[in-house]
Amino acid sequence: MSPEPANCPVCGAAAERLRAAPRGYRYTCPSCGTFQISSRALSCRPGLPASAREDIRRLRAYGHLPLLELTRDGVSISPGRP
Ligand SMILES: [Zn+2]
């Protein structure tokens, strides 16, 4: 499967995304880098927390692939799988 153009849900820049298992997408953004986001978290746009960008940057600095998911408390950002 090849990447498709899509705007980054975090910063709005022109980015690419791939479908990622089990549900959701893996975005590659020139500004935010690579991260995964679930379909549900994506559909809650523009409900992403203002801190999302910084959280993604911090997790990536530690070598993680950040995962944005929708939980009962809103969108959470976890380290995900490397
Ligand atoms: Zn971005």
Coordinates of N, CA and C and ligand atoms in Angstrom, one line a residue:
M1 N 0.9 -1.2 0.0 CA 0.0 0.0 0.0 C 0.9 1.2 0.0
S2 N 0.5 2.2 -0.8 CA 1.4 3.4 -0.9 C 0.8 4.5 -0.1
P3 N 1.7 5.4 0.3 CA 1.2 6.6 1.1 C 0.3 7.5 0.3
E4 N -0.7 8.1 0.9 CA -1.5 9.0 0.3 C -1.3 10.4 0.9
P5 N -1.5 11.5 0.1 CA -1.3 12.8 0.7 C -2.5 13.1 1.6
A6 N -2.1 13.7 2.7 CA -3.1 14.1 3.7 C -2.5 15.2 4.6
N7 N -3.4 16.1 5.0 CA -2.9 17.2 5.9 C -2.7 16.6 7.3
C8 N -1.6 17.0 8.0 CA -1.3 16.5 9.3 C -2.4 16.9 10.3
P9 N -3.0 16.0 11.0 CA -4.1 16.3 11.9 C -3.6 17.1 13.1
V10 N -2.3 17.2 13.3 CA -1.8 17.9 14.5 C -1.5 19.3 14.1
C11 N -0.8 19.5 13.0 CA -0.3 20.9 12.7 C -0.9 21.4 11.4
G12 N -1.5 20.5 10.6 CA -2.1 21.0 9.4 C -1.2 21.1 8.2
A13 N 0.0 20.7 8.3 CA 1.0 20.8 7.2 C 0.7 19.7 6.2
A14 N 1.1 19.8 5.0 CA 0.9 18.8 4.0 C 1.8 17.6 4.3
A15 N 1.2 16.5 4.5 CA 1.9 15.3 5.0 C 1.5 14.1 4.2
E16 N 1.9 12.9 4.6 CA 1.5 11.6 3.9 C 1.0 10.7 5.0
R17 N 0.1 9.8 4.6 CA -0.4 8.8 5.6 C -0.5 7.5 5.0
L18 N -0.3 6.5 5.8 CA -0.5 5.1 5.4 C -1.5 4.5 6.4
R19 N -2.3 3.5 5.9 CA -3.2 2.8 6.8 C -2.3 2.0 7.8
A20 N -2.7 2.0 9.0 CA -1.9 1.3 10.0 C -2.8 0.3 10.8
A21 N -2.2 -0.8 11.1 CA -3.0 -1.8 11.9 C -3.1 -1.4 13.4
P22 N -4.1 -1.7 14.1 CA -5.3 -2.4 13.6 C -6.3 -1.4 13.0
R23 N -6.4 -0.2 13.5 CA -7.3 0.8 12.9 C -6.6 2.1 13.0
G24 N -6.6 2.9 12.0 CA -6.0 4.2 12.0 C -5.0 4.4 11.0
Y25 N -4.1 5.4 11.2 CA -3.2 5.8 10.2 C -1.8 6.0 10.8
R26 N -0.8 5.9 10.0 CA 0.5 6.4 10.3 C 0.8 7.6 9.5
Y27 N 1.0 8.7 10.1 CA 1.3 9.9 9.4 C 2.8 10.2 9.4
T28 N 3.3 10.7 8.3 CA 4.6 11.3 8.2 C 4.5 12.7 7.9
C29 N 4.8 13.6 8.8 CA 4.7 15.0 8.7 C 6.0 15.7 8.7
P30 N 6.3 16.6 7.8 CA 7.6 17.3 7.7 C 7.9 18.0 9.0
S31 N 6.8 18.4 9.8 CA 7.0 19.2 11.0 C 7.0 18.3 12.2
C32 N 6.0 17.4 12.3 CA 5.8 16.6 13.5 C 6.6 15.3 13.5
G33 N 7.0 14.8 12.3 CA 7.6 13.5 12.2 C 6.6 12.5 12.0
T34 N 6.9 11.2 12.3 CA 6.0 10.1 12.1 C 5.3 9.7 13.4
F35 N 4.0 9.5 13.3 CA 3.2 9.1 14.4 C 2.0 8.3 14.0
Q36 N 1.4 7.6 14.9 CA 0.2 6.9 14.5 C -1.0 7.5 15.2
I37 N -2.1 7.4 14.6 CA -3.4 8.0 15.2 C -4.5 7.1 14.9
S38 N -5.3 6.8 15.9 CA -6.5 5.9 15.6 C -7.6 6.7 14.9
S39 N -8.4 5.9 14.2 CA -9.5 6.5 13.4 C -10.4 7.4 14.3
R40 N -10.6 6.9 15.5 CA -11.5 7.6 16.4 C -10.9 8.9 16.9
A41 N -9.6 8.9 17.2 CA -8.9 10.1 17.6 C -8.9 11.1 16.4
L42 N -8.7 10.6 15.2 CA -8.7 11.4 14.0 C -10.0 12.1 13.8
S43 N -11.1 11.4 14.0 CA -12.4 11.9 13.8 C -12.8 12.9 14.9
C44 N -12.1 13.0 15.9 CA -12.4 14.0 17.0 C -11.8 15.3 16.7
R45 N -11.0 15.4 15.6 CA -10.5 16.7 15.2 C -11.6 17.7 15.1
P46 N -11.4 19.0 15.5 CA -10.1 19.5 16.0 C -10.0 19.4 17.5
G47 N -10.3 18.3 18.0 CA -10.3 18.1 19.5 C -8.9 17.6 20.0
L48 N -7.9 17.6 19.1 CA -6.6 17.2 19.6 C -6.0 18.3 20.6
P49 N -5.5 17.9 21.7 CA -5.0 18.8 22.6 C -3.9 19.7 22.1
A50 N -3.8 20.9 22.6 CA -2.8 21.8 22.1 C -1.4 21.3 22.4
S51 N -1.3 20.5 23.4 CA 0.0 19.9 23.7 C 0.5 18.8 22.8
A52 N -0.4 18.3 21.9 CA -0.1 17.1 21.1 C 1.2 17.3 20.4
R53 N 1.4 18.4 19.8 CA 2.7 18.6 19.0 C 3.9 18.4 19.8
E54 N 3.9 19.0 21.0 CA 5.0 18.9 21.9 C 5.2 17.5 22.4
D55 N 4.1 16.8 22.7 CA 4.2 15.4 23.2 C 4.7 14.5 22.2
I56 N 4.3 14.7 20.9 CA 4.8 13.9 19.8 C 6.3 14.1 19.7
R57 N 6.7 15.3 19.7 CA 8.1 15.7 19.6 C 9.0 15.0 20.7
R58 N 8.4 15.1 21.9 CA 9.2 14.5 23.1 C 9.3 13.0 23.0
L59 N 8.2 12.3 22.6 CA 8.2 10.9 22.5 C 9.2 10.5 21.4
R60 N 9.2 11.2 20.3 CA 10.1 10.9 19.2 C 11.5 11.1 19.6
A61 N 11.8 12.1 20.4 CA 13.1 12.3 20.9 C 13.7 11.1 21.7
Y62 N 12.7 10.4 22.3 CA 13.1 9.2 23.0 C 13.1 7.9 22.2
G63 N 12.8 8.1 20.9 CA 12.9 6.9 20.0 C 11.5 6.2 19.9
H64 N 10.5 6.7 20.4 CA 9.2 6.1 20.3 C 8.4 6.5 19.0
L65 N 7.5 5.6 18.7 CA 6.5 6.0 17.6 C 5.2 6.4 18.3
P66 N 5.0 7.7 18.5 CA 3.8 8.1 19.3 C 2.5 7.6 18.7
L67 N 1.6 7.3 19.6 CA 0.3 6.8 19.2 C -0.8 7.6 19.9
L68 N -1.6 8.3 19.0 CA -2.7 9.1 19.5 C -4.0 8.3 19.5
E69 N -4.6 8.1 20.7 CA -5.9 7.4 20.8 C -6.9 8.2 21.5
L70 N -8.2 7.9 21.2 CA -9.2 8.5 21.9 C -9.6 7.6 23.1
T71 N -9.6 8.2 24.3 CA -10.0 7.5 25.5 C -11.1 8.3 26.1
R72 N -11.6 7.7 27.3 CA -12.7 8.4 28.0 C -12.4 9.8 28.4
D73 N -11.1 10.1 28.6 CA -10.7 11.4 29.0 C -10.2 12.3 27.9
G74 N -10.5 11.9 26.7 CA -10.0 12.7 25.5 C -8.9 12.0 24.8
V75 N -8.2 12.7 24.0 CA -7.1 12.1 23.2 C -5.9 11.9 24.1
S76 N -5.4 10.7 24.1 CA -4.2 10.4 24.9 C -3.0 10.1 23.9
I77 N -1.9 10.5 24.3 CA -0.7 10.2 23.5 C 0.3 9.4 24.2
S78 N 0.5 8.2 23.7 CA 1.3 7.2 24.4 C 2.5 6.8 23.5
P79 N 3.5 6.1 24.1 CA 4.7 5.8 23.3 C 4.4 4.8 22.2
G80 N 3.4 4.0 22.3 CA 3.1 3.0 21.2 C 4.2 2.1 21.0
R81 N 4.3 1.5 19.8 CA 5.3 0.5 19.5 C 6.5 1.1 18.8
P82 N 7.7 0.7 19.1 CA 8.8 1.3 18.5 C 8.8 1.0 16.9
Ligands
ZN1 ZN 2.4 17.9 11.7

